[in-house]
Coordinates of C-alpha atoms in Angstrom, one line a residue:
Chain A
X1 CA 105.2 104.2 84.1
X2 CA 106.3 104.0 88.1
X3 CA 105.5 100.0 88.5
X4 CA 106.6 100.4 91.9
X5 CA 104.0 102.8 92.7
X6 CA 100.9 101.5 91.1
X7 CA 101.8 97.7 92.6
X8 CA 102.4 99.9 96.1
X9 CA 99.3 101.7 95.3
X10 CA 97.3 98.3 94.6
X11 CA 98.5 96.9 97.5
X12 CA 98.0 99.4 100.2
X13 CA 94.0 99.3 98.6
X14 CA 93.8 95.8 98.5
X15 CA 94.8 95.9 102.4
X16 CA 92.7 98.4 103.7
X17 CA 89.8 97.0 102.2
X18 CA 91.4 93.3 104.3
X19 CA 91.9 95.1 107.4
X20 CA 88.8 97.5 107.0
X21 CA 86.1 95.4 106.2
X22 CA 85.8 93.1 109.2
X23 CA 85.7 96.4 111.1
X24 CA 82.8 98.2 109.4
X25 CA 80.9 95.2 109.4
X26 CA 81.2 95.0 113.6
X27 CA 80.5 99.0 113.7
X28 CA 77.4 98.9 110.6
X29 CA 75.8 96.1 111.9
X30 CA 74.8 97.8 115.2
X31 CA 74.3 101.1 113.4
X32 CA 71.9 99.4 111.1
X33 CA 69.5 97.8 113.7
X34 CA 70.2 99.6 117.2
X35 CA 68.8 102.6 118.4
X36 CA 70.7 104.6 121.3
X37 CA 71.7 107.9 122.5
X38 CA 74.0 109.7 120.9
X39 CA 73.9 107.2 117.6
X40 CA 73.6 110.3 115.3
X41 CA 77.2 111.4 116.6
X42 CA 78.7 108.4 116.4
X43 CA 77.4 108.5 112.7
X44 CA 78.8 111.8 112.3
X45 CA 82.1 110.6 113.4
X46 CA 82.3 107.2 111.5
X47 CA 80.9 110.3 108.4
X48 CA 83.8 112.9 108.9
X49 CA 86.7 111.8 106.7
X50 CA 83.8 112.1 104.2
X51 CA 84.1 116.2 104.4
X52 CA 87.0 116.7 106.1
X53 CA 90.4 118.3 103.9
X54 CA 92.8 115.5 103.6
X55 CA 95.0 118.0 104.9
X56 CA 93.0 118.5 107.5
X57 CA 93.5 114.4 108.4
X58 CA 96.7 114.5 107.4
X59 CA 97.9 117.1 109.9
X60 CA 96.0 115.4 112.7
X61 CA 97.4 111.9 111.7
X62 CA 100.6 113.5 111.6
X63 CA 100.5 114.4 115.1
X64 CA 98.6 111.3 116.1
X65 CA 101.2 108.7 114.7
X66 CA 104.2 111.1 114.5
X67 CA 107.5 110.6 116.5
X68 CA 106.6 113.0 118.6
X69 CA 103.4 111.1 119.9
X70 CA 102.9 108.2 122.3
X71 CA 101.4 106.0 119.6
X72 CA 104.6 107.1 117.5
X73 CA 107.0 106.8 119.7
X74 CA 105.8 103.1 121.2
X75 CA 106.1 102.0 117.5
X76 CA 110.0 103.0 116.8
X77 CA 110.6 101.4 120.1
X78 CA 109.1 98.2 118.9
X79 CA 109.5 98.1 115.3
X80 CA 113.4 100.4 115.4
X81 CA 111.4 102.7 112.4
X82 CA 109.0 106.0 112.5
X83 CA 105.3 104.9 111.9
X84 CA 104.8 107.9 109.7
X85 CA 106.6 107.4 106.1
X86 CA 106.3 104.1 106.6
X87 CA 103.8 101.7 104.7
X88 CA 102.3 100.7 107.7
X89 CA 101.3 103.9 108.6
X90 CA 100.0 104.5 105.4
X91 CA 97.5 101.7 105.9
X92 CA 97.0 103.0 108.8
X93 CA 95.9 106.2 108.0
X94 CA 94.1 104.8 104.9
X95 CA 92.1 103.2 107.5
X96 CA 90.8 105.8 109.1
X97 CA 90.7 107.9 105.5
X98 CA 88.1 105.0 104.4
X99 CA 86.1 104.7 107.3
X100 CA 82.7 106.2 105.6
X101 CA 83.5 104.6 102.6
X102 CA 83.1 101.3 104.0
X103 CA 80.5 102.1 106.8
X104 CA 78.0 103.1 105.5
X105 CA 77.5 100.9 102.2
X106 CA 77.7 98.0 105.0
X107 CA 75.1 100.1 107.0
X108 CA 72.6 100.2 104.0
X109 CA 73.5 96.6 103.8
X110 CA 72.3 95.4 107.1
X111 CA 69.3 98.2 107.1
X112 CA 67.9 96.4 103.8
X113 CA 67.7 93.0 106.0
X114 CA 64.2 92.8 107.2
X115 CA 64.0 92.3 110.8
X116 CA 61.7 89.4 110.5
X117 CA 63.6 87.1 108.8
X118 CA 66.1 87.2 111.5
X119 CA 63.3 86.8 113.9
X120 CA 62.2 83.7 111.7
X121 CA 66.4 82.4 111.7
X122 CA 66.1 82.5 115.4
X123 CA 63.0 80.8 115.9
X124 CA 64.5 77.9 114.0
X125 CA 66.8 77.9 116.5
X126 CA 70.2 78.5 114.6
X127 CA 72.8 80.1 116.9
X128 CA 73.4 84.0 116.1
X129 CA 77.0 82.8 114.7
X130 CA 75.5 80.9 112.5
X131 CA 72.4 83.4 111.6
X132 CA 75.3 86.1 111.1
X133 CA 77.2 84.0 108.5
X134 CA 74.1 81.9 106.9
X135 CA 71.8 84.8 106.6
X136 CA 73.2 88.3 107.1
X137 CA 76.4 88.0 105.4
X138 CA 74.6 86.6 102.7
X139 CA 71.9 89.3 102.3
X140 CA 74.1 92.0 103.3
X141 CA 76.9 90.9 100.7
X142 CA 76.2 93.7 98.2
X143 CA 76.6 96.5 100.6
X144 CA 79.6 94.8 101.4
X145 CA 81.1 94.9 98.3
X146 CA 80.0 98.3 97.5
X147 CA 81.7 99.3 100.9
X148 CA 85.0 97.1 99.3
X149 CA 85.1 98.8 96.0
X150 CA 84.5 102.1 97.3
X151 CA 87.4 101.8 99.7
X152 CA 89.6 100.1 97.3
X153 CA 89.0 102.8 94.2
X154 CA 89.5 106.0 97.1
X155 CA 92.5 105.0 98.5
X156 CA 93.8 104.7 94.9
X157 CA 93.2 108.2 94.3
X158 CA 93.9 109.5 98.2
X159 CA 96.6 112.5 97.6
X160 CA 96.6 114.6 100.6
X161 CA 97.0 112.6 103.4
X162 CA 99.7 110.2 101.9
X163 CA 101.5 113.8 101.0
X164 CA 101.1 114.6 104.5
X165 CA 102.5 111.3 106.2
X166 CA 103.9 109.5 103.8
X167 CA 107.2 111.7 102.9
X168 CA 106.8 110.1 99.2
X169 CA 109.2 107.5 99.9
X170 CA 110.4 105.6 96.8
X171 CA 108.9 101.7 97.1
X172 CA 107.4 102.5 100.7
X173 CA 105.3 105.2 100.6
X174 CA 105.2 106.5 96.9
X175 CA 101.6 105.6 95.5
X176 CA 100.4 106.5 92.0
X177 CA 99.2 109.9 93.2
X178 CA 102.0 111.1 94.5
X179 CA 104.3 109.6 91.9
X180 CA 102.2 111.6 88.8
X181 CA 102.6 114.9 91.1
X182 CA 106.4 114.0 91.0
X183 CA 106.4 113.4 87.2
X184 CA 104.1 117.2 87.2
X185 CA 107.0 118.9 88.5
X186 CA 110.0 117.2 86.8
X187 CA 108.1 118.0 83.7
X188 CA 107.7 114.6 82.7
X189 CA 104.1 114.8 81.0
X190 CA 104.1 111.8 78.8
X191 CA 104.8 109.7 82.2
X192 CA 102.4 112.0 84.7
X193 CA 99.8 111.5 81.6
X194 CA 100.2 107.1 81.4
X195 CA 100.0 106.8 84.9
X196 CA 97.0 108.9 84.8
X197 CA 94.9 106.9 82.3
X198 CA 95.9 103.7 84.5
X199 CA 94.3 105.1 87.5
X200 CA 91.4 106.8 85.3
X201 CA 90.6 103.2 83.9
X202 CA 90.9 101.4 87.3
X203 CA 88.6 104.4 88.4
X204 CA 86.0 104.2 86.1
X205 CA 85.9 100.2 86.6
X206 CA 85.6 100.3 90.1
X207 CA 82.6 103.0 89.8
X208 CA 81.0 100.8 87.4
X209 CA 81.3 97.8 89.4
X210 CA 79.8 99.8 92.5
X211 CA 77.1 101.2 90.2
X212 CA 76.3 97.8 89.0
X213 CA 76.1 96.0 92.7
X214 CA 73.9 98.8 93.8
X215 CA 71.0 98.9 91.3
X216 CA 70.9 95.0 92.3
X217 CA 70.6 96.1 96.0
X218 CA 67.8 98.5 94.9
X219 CA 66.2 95.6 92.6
X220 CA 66.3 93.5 95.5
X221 CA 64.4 95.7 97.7
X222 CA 61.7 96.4 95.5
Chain B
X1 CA 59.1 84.9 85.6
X2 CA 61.4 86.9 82.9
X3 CA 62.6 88.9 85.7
X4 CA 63.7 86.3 88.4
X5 CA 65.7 84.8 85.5
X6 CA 67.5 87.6 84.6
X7 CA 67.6 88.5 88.5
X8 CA 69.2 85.0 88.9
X9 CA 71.7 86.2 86.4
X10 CA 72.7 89.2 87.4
X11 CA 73.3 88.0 91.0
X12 CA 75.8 85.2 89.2
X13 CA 77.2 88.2 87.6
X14 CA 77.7 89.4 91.0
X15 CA 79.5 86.3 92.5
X16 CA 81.2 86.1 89.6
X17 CA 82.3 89.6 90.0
X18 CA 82.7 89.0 93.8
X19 CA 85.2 86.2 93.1
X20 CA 87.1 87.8 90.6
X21 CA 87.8 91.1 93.4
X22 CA 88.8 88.7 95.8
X23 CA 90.7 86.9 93.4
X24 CA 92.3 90.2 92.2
X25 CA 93.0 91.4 96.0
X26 CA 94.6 88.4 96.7
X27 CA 97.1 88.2 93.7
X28 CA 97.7 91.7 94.9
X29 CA 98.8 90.8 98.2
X30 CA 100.7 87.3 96.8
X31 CA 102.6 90.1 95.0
X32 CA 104.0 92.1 97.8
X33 CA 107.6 92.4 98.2
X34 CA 108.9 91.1 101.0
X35 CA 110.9 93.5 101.8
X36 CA 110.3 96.9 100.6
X37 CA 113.7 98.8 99.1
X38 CA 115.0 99.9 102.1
X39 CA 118.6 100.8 103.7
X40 CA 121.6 100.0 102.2
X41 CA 119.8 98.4 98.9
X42 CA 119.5 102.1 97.7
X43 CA 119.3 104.4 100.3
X44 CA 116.9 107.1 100.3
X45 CA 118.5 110.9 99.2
X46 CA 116.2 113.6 100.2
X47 CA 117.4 116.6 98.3
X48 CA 115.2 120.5 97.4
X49 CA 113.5 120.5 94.3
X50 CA 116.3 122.6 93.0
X51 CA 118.2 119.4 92.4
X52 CA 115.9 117.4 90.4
X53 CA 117.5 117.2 87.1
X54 CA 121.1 117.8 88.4
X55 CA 120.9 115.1 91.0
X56 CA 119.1 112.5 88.7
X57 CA 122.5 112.9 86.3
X58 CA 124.9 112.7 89.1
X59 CA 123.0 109.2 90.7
X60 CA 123.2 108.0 87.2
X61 CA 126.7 108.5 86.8
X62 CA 127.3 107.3 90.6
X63 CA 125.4 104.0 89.6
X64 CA 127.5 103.5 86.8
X65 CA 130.8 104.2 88.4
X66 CA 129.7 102.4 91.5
X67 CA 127.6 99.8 90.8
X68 CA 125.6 101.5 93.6
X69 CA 122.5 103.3 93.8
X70 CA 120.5 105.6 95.6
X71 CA 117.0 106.5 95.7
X72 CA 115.9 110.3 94.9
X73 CA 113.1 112.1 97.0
X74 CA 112.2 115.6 96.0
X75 CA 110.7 118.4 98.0
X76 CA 111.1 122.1 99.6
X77 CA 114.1 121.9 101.8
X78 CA 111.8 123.5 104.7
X79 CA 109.6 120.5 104.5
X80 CA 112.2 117.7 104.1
X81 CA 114.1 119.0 107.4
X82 CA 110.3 118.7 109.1
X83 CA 110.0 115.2 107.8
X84 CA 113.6 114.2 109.3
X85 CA 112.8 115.8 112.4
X86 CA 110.2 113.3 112.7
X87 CA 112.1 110.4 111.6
X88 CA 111.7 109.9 108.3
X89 CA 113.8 107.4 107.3
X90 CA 116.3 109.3 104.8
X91 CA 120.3 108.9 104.6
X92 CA 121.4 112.3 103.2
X93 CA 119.8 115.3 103.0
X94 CA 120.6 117.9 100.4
X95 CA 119.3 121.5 101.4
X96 CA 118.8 124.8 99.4
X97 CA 119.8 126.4 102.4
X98 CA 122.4 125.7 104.6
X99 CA 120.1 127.1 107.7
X100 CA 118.2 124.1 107.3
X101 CA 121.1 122.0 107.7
X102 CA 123.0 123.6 110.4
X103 CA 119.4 123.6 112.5
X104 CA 119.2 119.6 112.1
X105 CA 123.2 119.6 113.1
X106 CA 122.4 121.6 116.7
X107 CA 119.5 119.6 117.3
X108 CA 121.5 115.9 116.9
X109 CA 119.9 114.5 113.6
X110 CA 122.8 114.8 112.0
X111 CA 126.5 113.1 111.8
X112 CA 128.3 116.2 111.7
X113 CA 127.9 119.8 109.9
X114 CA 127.9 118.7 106.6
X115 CA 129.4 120.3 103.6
X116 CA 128.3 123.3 101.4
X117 CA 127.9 121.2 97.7
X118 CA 127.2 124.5 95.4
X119 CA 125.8 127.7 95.6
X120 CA 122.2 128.2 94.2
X121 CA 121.3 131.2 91.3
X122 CA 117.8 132.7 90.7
X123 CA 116.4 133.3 87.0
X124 CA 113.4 135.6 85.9
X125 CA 111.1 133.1 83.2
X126 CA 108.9 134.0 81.0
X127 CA 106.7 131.4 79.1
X128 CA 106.3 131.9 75.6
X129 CA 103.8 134.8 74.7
X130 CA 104.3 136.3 78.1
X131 CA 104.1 140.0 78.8
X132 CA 106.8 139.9 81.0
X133 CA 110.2 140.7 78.9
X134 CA 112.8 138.7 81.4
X135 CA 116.2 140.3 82.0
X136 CA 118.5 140.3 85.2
X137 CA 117.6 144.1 86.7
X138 CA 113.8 143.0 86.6
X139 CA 113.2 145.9 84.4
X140 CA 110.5 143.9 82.2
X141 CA 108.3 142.8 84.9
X142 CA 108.5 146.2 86.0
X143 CA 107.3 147.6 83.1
X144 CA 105.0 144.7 82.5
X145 CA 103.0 145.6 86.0
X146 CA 103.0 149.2 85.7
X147 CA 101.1 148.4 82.6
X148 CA 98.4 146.0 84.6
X149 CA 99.3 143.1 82.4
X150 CA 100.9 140.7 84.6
X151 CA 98.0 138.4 86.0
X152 CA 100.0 135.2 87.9
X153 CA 103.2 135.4 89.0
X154 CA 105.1 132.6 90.5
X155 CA 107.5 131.7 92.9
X156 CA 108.5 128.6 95.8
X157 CA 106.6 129.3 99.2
X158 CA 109.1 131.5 100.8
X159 CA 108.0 129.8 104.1
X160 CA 109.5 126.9 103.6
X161 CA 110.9 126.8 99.8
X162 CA 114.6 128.9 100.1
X163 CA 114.2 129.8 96.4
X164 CA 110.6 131.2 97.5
X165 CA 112.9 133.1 100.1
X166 CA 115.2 134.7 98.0
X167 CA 112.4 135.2 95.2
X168 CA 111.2 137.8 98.0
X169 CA 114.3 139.0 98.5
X170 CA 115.1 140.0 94.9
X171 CA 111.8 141.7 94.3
X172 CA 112.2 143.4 97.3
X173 CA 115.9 144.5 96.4
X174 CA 114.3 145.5 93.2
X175 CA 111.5 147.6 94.7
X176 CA 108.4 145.3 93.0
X177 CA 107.7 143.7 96.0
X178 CA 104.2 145.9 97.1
X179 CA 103.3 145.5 93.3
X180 CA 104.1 142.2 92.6
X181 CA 102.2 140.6 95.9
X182 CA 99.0 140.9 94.9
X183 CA 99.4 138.5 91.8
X184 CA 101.9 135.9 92.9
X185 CA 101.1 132.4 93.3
X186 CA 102.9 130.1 95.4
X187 CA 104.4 126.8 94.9
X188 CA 104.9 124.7 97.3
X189 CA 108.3 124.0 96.4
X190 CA 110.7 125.6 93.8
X191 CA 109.4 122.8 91.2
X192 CA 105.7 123.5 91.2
X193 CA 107.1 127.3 91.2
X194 CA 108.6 126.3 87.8
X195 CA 105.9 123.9 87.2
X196 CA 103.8 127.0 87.5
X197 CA 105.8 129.8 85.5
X198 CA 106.2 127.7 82.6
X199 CA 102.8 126.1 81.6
X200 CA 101.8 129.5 80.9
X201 CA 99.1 129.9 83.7
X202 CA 101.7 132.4 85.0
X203 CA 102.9 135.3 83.3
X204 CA 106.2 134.5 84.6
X205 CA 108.1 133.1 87.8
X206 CA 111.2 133.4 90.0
X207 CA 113.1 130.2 90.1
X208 CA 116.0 128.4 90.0
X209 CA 118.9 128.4 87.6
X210 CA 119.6 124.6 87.5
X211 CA 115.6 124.1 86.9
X212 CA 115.7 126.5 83.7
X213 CA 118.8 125.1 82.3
X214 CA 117.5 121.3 81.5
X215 CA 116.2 121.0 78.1
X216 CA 112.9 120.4 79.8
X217 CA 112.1 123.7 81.2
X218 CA 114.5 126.0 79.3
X219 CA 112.7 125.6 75.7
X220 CA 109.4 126.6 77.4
X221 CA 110.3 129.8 77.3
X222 CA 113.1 132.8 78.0
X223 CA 114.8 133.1 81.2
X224 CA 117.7 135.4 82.7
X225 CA 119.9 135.5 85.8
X226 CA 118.9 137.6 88.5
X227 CA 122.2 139.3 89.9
X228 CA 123.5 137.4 92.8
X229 CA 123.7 140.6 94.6
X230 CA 119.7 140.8 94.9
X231 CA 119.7 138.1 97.5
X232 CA 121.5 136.4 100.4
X233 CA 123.5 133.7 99.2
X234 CA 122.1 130.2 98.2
X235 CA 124.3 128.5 100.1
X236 CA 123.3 125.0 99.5
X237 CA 124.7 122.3 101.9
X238 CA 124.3 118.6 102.5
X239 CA 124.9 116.2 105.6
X240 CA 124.9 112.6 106.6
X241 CA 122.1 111.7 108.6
X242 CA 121.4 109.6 111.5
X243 CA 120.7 105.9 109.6
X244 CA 123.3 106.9 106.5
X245 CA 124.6 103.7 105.7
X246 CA 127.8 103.1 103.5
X247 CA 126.3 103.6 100.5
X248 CA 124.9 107.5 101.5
X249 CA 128.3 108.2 102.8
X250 CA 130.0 106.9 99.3
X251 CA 127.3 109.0 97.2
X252 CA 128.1 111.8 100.1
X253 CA 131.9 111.8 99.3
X254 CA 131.1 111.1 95.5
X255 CA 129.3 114.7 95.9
X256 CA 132.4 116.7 96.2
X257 CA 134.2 115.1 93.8
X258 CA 134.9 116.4 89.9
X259 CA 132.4 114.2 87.8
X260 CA 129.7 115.5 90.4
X261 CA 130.9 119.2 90.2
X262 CA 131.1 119.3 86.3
X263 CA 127.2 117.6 86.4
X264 CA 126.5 120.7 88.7
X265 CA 128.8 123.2 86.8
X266 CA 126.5 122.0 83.9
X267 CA 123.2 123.0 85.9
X268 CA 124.1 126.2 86.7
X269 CA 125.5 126.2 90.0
X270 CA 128.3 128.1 91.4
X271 CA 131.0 125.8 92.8
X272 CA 131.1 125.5 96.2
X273 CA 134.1 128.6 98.0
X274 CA 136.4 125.9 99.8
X275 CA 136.3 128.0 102.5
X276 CA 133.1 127.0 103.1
X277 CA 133.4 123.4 103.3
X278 CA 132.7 123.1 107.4

C-alpha cells in the first residue's frame, strides 16, 4: 500500500473541490438563470473535459503550463521550479479536468430555485449578498455537494492527464492511479490489487453519497 | 405528514453527511506535508523501465551503506528525456540508450557526458502454454507464425522505448519483421512490454534481460537471449543533471562501483567496456 499516494491523492481531491467550488458556483449561477448569446457555447466549453481524451487535455495542458510556455515559464521564474510535475500544477490541471463535474450539478442547483422566491427575498428588501447566502446557497446546497463529490471521486480516479503532466513523481505528483500502473508493471499484483480496492471502496461511497443527495433534489422538486 | 417527517430526516442525513465531507476534506488538508520530499531529502532517479528490479536492489544497498536515499521513477527512456527537457525536477537520469543522454548533454541539461553504466540484452518470452517455442535465432516464433498461431505479440514502443527499438531490429535481422507487424502490441515502455508478454494476453514478447531474470517475471514463463549481434548495442548511459544535488552525485559515483556492478552482473547486464566510460 503506497500511503504517500493515496494521502497525495486525497489531498489533491480535497483541493480541487476548495479551489473549484467557489468557481462553479460564480459561472453556474449565471448559467442557471441568464439568457444570452452564445450561452450554449460557453456550456459546451465549461462541458468539454466531459468527452475530451485525458490525453487529449493532457497534451494541451502540457503545452499550456509547460516550460516552454509563457504561463510555464513566468512560474519557474517566480517559484525557481517547472509548473508541470509539480503538485501545483496537478491541481491545476485537475481544475480544469473537473470543470463539468462541478458546473453543472451547481447549474441544476440554481435552475431548481424558483425565480419567485427570489423575487419575494428581494421584495423584503434583503441585499443580494444576503439573498445569495440566506436563500440560494441554502436551496442550491445539494447541487453543490453533488458538484463536490463528483469532483472529489473523479480526480481520484483521473489517470491520463496526471500521466501526461505529472512525470509520476514520488510524494509530488504520484496519485493512487498512477502508483497501481507502477505496481502493474513491476509485477507487484498483490499491491496494484489493495490499492485498487481502496479506491474501489472510496468510489462506490462517493457514488452513493451523490446518488443519495440527488434523489433528495428530485424529492424536493416534486 | 409521514413524508415531511421522513423528508426532515433525510435532509439531517444530508447535513449530517455535508459536515462529515467537510469535516473529512479538512482533516485531509490538516494532513498535508509541509513540504513534499523533495531535493536532497531523496532525490528523484529517473531511470528506463529496464532498470526496475536492478535499480530497486542497488538503492537498497546504497541506503544501507549510506544512510542515504534516493527516490526511483520509472519510464521509457524516450519519455523521461522529454520530461527533463521540460524541467522536470529529476537528479540523475539513467537511459537505455546512450542517444538519449548524449542529446540532453548538447542541448545543456546536463553536467557533463555522463558515463555508460552497462550494456542492455534482449530475450525472446514465452508465457506458459504459448505457441511460441523461445530460443536465441527466433526460430520458434518463426515457425509459430508460419503456422498462424501467434495472435499478440509484444514489445516497448520503438518510438520512444530503446528496447522497442532494438526489438525491431532483431526481427528485422531475423527476417520476421513483415510477418510479425501485423500482430504486435506495443507497450509503452519496456515494462508494460513485459507486463504484456507475460500475463499471457500475448503469445510472447521481445524484452529485456534484466526484466526476465527477477523471480517475478522469469517463473511466468520460458525466455532466451537473443544474440547480441541482431541489434545495435544497448549501450545504457547515465548523467548528472542540472539540480543533482550531493546525494544524486554520491548514488552517481556509487553506480560504477563493485556492489552496484555485481547487483547489475546479477540482472543480466553486460559490464560496462571501460573504454566507454566518456
Amino acid at each position: 500500500m503506497d500511503w504517500s499516494a493515496l494521502t497525495l491523492s486525497l489531498r489533491l481531491g480535497a483541493l480541487t473541490v476548495v479551489v473549484l467550488l467557489p468557481l462553479a458556483i460564480l459561472v453556474a449561477r449565471p448559467l442557471a438563470w441568464r439568457r444570452f448569446r452564445g450561452k450554449a457555447i460557453v456550456e459546451a466549453l465549461f462541458a468539454l473535459p466531459l468527452v475530451l481524451p485525458p490525453t487529449v487535455l493532457g497534451y494541451y495542458l502540457l503545452l499550456a503550463f509547460g516550460g516552454a510556455s509563457p504561463v510555464g515559464r513566468a512560474w519557474s521564474d517566480v517559484f525557481g521550479g517547472p509548473l508541470v510535475f509539480s503538485f501545483e500544477g496537478l491541481l491545476l490541471a485537475s481544475v480544469i479536468v473537473n470543470l463539468p463535474f462541478a458546473v453543472q450539478p451547481v447549474q441544476r442547483g440554481f435552475e431548481a430555485i424558483p425565480g419567485e422566491l427570489r423575487d419575494a427575498a428581494f421584495c423584503c428588501g434583503m441585499t443580494p449578498w444576503r439573498v445569495f447566502t440566506r436563500i440560494e446557497l441554502p436551496l442550491a446546497w445539494p447541487g453543490i455537494l453533488t458538484g463536490a463529490v463528483l469532483t472529489f471521486a473523479h480526480t481520484l480516479g483521473e489517470f491520463g492527464v496526471v500521466l501526461m503532466i505529472g512525470g509520476n513523481i514520488p510524494g509530488e505528483t504520484r496519485t493512487m492511479s498512477i502508483a497501481i500502473y507502477d505496481r502493474v508493471q513491476a509485477f507487484d499484483d498483490a499491491a496494484a490489487g489493495r490499492m485498487a480496492i481502496v479506491l474501489v471502496v472510496l468510489s462506490v461511497a462517493a457514488i452513493a453519497l451523490t446518488y443519495a443527495l440527488s434523489a433528495r433534489v428530485g424529492r424536493r422538486l416534486d | 405528514m409521514g413524508s415531511s417527517t421522513i423528508g426532515n430526516q433525510i435532509a439531517r442525513l444530508g447535513r449530517v453527511g455535508a459536515r462529515a465531507v467537510a469535516a473529512a476534506v479538512l482533516l485531509v488538508l490538516a494532513s498535508a506535508p509541509g513540504a513534499p520530499l523533495r531535493a536532497e531529502e531523496a532525490p528523484v532517479v529517473a531511470a528506463a523501465a529496464d532498470l526496475q528490479f536492478a535499480l530497486a536492489d542497488i538503492a537498497a544497498a546504497f541506503r544501507r551503506e549510506t544512510g542515504a536515499s534516493v527516490t526511483l521513477t520509472f519510464g521509457a527512456s524516450g519519455n523521461l528525456a522529454r520530461q527533463i527537457r521540460q524541467g522536470a525536477p529529476y537528479q540523475l537520469y539513467l537511459s537505455a540508450d546512450e542517444a538519449y543522454v548524449l542529446d540532453l548533454a548538447r542541448e545543456g541539461f546536463t553536467r557533463g557526458p555522463g558515463a555508460v553504466y552497462a550494456n542492455g540484452r534482449l530475450v525472446v518470452f514465452a508465457p506458459q502454454g504459448s505457441p511460441v517455442a523461445p530460443d536465441g535465432s527466433l526460430d520458434g516464433l518463426r515457425g509459430a507464425l508460419n503456422e498462424g498461431r501467434v495472435q499478440a505479440f509484444a514489445i516497448a514502443n520503438p518510438e520512444h522505448a530503446p528496447y522497442g527499438a532494438r526489438a525491431r531490429e532483431a526481427l528485422r535481422h531475423a527476417g520476421l519483421w513483415e510477418a510479425v507487424e501485423p500482430h504486435l502490441v506495443y507497450g509503452e515502455n519496456v515494462a508494460q512490454a513485459a507486463q504484456f508478454a507475460t500475463s499471457g494476453s500475448a503469445d510472447g514478447g521481445i524484452f529485456a534481460h534484466a526484466l526476465a531474470l527477477s523471480p517475478a517475471v522469469g517463473r511466468l514463463g520460458r525466455f532466451a537471449l537473443i544474440p547480441a549481434a541482431y541489434h545495435t548495442p544497448l549501450r545504457q548511459r547515465m548523467v548528472l543533471l542540472r539540480p543533482a544535488g550531493a546525494t544524486a552525485a554520491r548514488f552517481y559515483d556509487y553506480l560504477q562501483q563493485p556492489p552496484a556492478w555485481a547487483l547489475l552482473d546479477r540482472y543480466g547486464f553486460a559490464r560496462p567496456d571501460p573504454q566507454a566510460g566518456d
